[in-house]
C-alpha positions as CSV (number, residue, x, y, z in Angstrom):
1,M,188.1,129.5,163.9
2,I,185.1,128.8,161.8
3,L,184.0,132.2,160.4
4,Q,185.8,135.6,160.5
5,M,184.6,139.2,159.3
6,N,186.6,141.8,159.1
7,G,186.0,145.8,158.2
8,I,182.2,144.8,156.8
9,K,180.8,147.4,154.8
10,K,177.2,147.4,153.3
11,S,174.7,149.7,151.8
12,F,171.6,149.9,149.7
13,G,172.1,153.0,147.7
14,S,172.4,155.5,150.2
15,N,171.5,153.6,153.1
16,E,174.4,152.3,154.9
17,V,173.0,149.4,156.3
18,L,176.6,147.8,157.7
19,K,179.0,150.1,159.0
20,D,182.4,148.1,159.6
21,I,181.7,145.2,161.1
22,S,184.0,143.2,162.3
23,L,183.2,139.3,164.4
24,Q,184.6,135.9,164.4
25,V,182.5,132.9,165.5
26,D,185.3,129.4,166.7
27,S,184.0,125.8,166.7
28,G,181.4,124.9,169.4
29,E,180.0,128.4,169.9
30,V,176.8,129.6,170.0
31,V,176.9,133.3,169.2
32,S,173.2,134.9,169.2
33,I,172.1,138.3,167.5
34,I,170.2,140.7,168.7
35,G,169.0,144.2,168.5
36,P,165.9,146.1,167.0
37,S,164.3,145.8,163.6
38,G,166.7,147.7,161.1
39,S,169.3,147.6,162.8
40,G,171.2,145.1,160.2
41,K,171.1,142.0,161.9
42,S,169.6,139.9,159.1
43,T,171.8,142.0,156.9
44,L,174.8,140.8,158.2
45,L,173.8,137.0,158.1
46,R,172.9,137.4,154.2
47,C,176.3,138.7,153.7
48,A,177.9,135.7,155.9
49,T,176.2,133.2,153.5
50,F,176.6,135.5,150.4
51,L,173.0,135.8,149.9
52,E,173.8,139.7,149.5
53,T,177.2,140.8,148.3
54,I,179.3,143.3,150.7
55,D,180.7,146.4,149.4
56,S,184.0,146.2,151.4
57,G,185.7,143.7,154.0
58,E,186.8,140.1,154.6
59,I,185.1,137.2,155.1
60,I,187.2,133.7,156.0
61,Y,185.5,130.7,156.4
62,M,188.1,128.3,157.8
63,D,191.3,130.1,157.0
64,K,189.7,129.9,153.3
65,Q,189.4,133.6,152.3
66,A,186.3,133.8,150.6
67,V,185.9,137.6,150.3
68,T,189.0,140.5,150.3
69,T,188.9,144.4,149.7
70,G,190.6,145.2,146.4
71,T,193.2,148.1,145.9
72,N,190.0,150.2,144.5
73,G,188.4,149.8,148.1
74,Q,185.7,147.4,146.7
75,A,185.0,143.8,148.2
76,V,186.6,141.0,145.6
77,Y,185.1,137.6,145.7
78,V,187.1,134.2,144.8
79,G,185.6,132.4,141.6
80,K,182.5,130.9,141.4
81,N,184.2,127.3,142.3
82,E,186.3,128.1,144.9
83,L,183.1,129.9,146.5
84,A,181.1,126.6,145.8
85,Q,183.7,125.1,148.3
86,V,183.3,127.4,150.9
87,K,179.3,127.8,151.0
88,R,179.7,123.8,152.0
89,Y,181.2,125.3,155.6
90,F,177.8,126.9,156.6
91,G,174.0,126.0,156.1
92,L,171.1,128.4,156.9
93,V,167.6,128.1,158.4
94,F,165.0,131.3,157.2
95,Q,162.4,133.0,158.8
96,Q,159.9,131.7,156.2
97,F,160.8,127.7,156.0
98,N,161.8,128.0,152.2
99,L,160.7,123.8,151.9
100,F,159.8,123.3,148.5
101,P,156.5,122.8,148.7
102,H,155.7,119.7,145.6
103,Y,158.6,117.8,147.7
104,S,157.9,115.3,150.5
105,V,159.8,116.2,154.0
106,L,162.1,113.1,153.2
107,K,162.8,114.6,149.8
108,N,163.0,118.1,151.1
109,I,166.2,116.7,152.9
110,M,167.9,114.5,150.3
111,D,167.7,116.4,147.9
112,A,170.8,118.4,148.2
113,P,173.2,116.0,149.9
114,I,172.2,114.0,147.1
115,H,172.2,116.3,144.0
116,V,174.9,119.1,145.5
117,Q,177.1,117.0,147.0
118,K,176.8,113.7,144.5
119,R,176.4,111.8,147.7
120,L,175.2,107.6,147.6
121,K,171.4,107.9,147.9
122,E,171.4,105.1,150.4
123,E,173.7,106.7,152.9
124,V,171.4,109.9,152.7
125,H,168.3,108.2,153.0
126,Q,169.1,106.7,156.0
127,E,170.8,109.9,158.0
128,A,167.8,111.8,156.7
129,M,165.5,109.1,158.5
130,E,168.0,109.6,161.5
131,L,167.7,113.4,161.2
132,L,163.7,113.3,161.2
133,R,163.6,110.8,164.6
134,K,166.0,113.8,166.1
135,M,163.2,116.4,165.3
136,D,160.3,114.0,166.3
137,L,159.3,113.7,162.8
138,E,160.0,110.3,161.2
139,A,155.6,110.0,161.0
140,R,155.7,112.9,159.0
141,A,158.8,111.5,156.0
142,D,156.2,111.1,153.0
143,A,154.1,114.2,154.1
144,Y,154.1,117.8,152.0
145,P,155.3,121.2,154.1
146,C,151.2,122.0,153.3
147,Q,150.3,119.4,155.8
148,L,152.8,120.4,158.8
149,S,152.5,123.1,161.1
150,G,154.7,126.0,161.1
151,G,157.0,124.3,163.9
152,Q,157.3,121.4,162.0
153,Q,158.3,123.3,159.0
154,Q,160.8,124.6,160.3
155,R,162.3,121.3,161.9
156,V,162.1,119.8,158.6
157,A,163.9,123.2,157.5
158,I,166.5,122.8,160.4
159,A,167.2,119.1,159.3
160,R,167.5,120.0,155.8
161,A,170.5,122.6,156.5
162,L,172.0,119.4,159.2
163,A,172.1,116.7,156.4
164,L,174.6,119.0,154.7
165,K,177.0,118.7,157.4
166,P,177.7,122.4,157.6
167,E,180.5,123.4,160.0
168,I,178.2,126.5,160.9
169,L,174.6,126.8,161.0
170,F,172.8,130.1,160.7
171,F,169.2,131.3,161.9
172,D,167.9,134.3,160.6
173,E,164.7,134.9,163.2
174,P,164.1,131.2,163.1
175,T,160.6,131.4,165.4
176,S,159.5,134.9,164.3
177,A,156.4,133.4,161.8
178,L,155.6,130.9,164.4
179,D,153.0,131.3,167.9
180,P,154.3,131.0,171.0
181,E,153.4,127.2,171.2
182,L,155.4,126.9,168.0
183,T,157.7,128.7,169.3
184,G,158.6,126.4,172.3
185,E,159.2,123.0,169.6
186,V,162.1,125.0,167.1
187,L,163.6,126.4,170.4
188,K,163.8,123.1,172.1
189,V,165.8,122.1,168.7
190,I,168.1,124.6,169.0
191,R,169.3,124.1,172.2
192,Q,169.7,120.0,171.7
193,L,172.2,121.1,169.1
194,A,173.9,123.7,171.4
195,E,174.1,121.3,173.9
196,E,175.9,118.7,171.2
197,K,178.2,121.5,170.5
198,M,176.9,122.6,166.8
199,T,178.7,126.0,165.9
200,M,175.9,128.3,165.7
201,V,174.9,131.9,165.0
202,V,171.3,132.7,165.9
203,V,169.6,136.2,164.8
204,T,166.6,136.1,167.4
205,H,164.1,138.5,169.5
206,E,164.1,135.6,172.1
207,M,165.8,136.9,174.9
208,P,165.7,134.3,177.4
209,F,166.5,131.9,174.7
210,A,169.6,134.2,174.3
211,R,170.6,134.3,177.9
212,A,170.4,130.7,178.2
213,V,171.8,129.0,175.3
214,S,174.2,131.6,173.9
215,N,178.0,131.5,174.5
216,R,178.0,135.4,173.5
217,V,175.5,137.8,172.9
218,I,176.4,140.7,170.1
219,F,174.1,143.8,170.7
220,M,173.8,145.6,167.0
221,D,171.8,149.1,166.5
222,K,172.1,151.0,163.6
223,G,174.5,149.2,161.3
224,F,177.1,148.8,164.4
225,I,177.9,146.1,167.1
226,V,177.4,148.2,170.0
227,E,178.2,145.6,172.6
228,Q,179.0,142.0,172.9
229,G,180.0,139.6,175.5
230,D,178.7,136.7,177.9
231,P,175.4,136.9,177.9
232,E,175.1,137.2,181.9
233,E,176.9,140.6,181.4
234,V,175.2,141.5,178.5
235,F,171.9,141.3,179.9
236,G,172.5,141.5,183.8
237,N,175.0,144.5,183.4
238,P,175.0,146.4,180.0
239,Q,177.6,148.8,179.5
240,Q,176.0,150.8,176.6
241,E,173.1,153.2,177.3
242,R,171.5,152.0,174.0
243,T,171.7,148.0,175.5
244,K,170.3,149.5,178.4
245,Q,167.4,151.1,176.4
246,F,166.5,148.0,174.5
247,L,166.7,145.7,177.2
248,K,164.5,147.5,179.8
249,N,161.7,145.7,177.6
250,Y,162.2,142.7,178.3
251,Q,162.5,141.2,182.2
252,R,165.7,140.6,183.6
């Protein structure tokens, strides 16, 4: 097991966004999270990656407890150094790429392994170039983000996340900022990673992709996990009425 989240609750003021969410992700598994806008999908990812703090619940990575619930019912996070260790287990790819505009493509990929993980520059350079070859971007190593298409920028963002050698990779709607042609480029890369048994959690609106690539699909609505299971079951024979309503907008 790579990730376990138990009883996760998260509110913004009086707005309860996550209502007792529990899930686990096993090694090599691809989990797609689908659901309408405002259902809590992105907030769940932000909580899993510590960009948001949960109100209560448990978060465990690779048997390391990162968050527990104290006797007062509030979430208790481990110390800064321990949390830094846990953060090494995951990578995150955002909707809007979040590349450093003043760094070249190559430097964007190499920066964190060198400065955060303190790895040797020569080794990191070699691995970064291999990742760029994998992303079909080797010729753009010296380019800057502003010189790339959105699809190319997102592929650089994926390479940057992979350069840290995470156990699990999170994608927060990785194609939502892209037009259909560029979307295909990025989904092709994620499919390839799935074939290589990379553990991934993907928040997506791309239903055919979720059905084809995932081992498990989670449907969220109004802060709850409404339904989850094998993609063919969830898409082909949903059990919950809310899931049926949501999926009827997509061709089976």
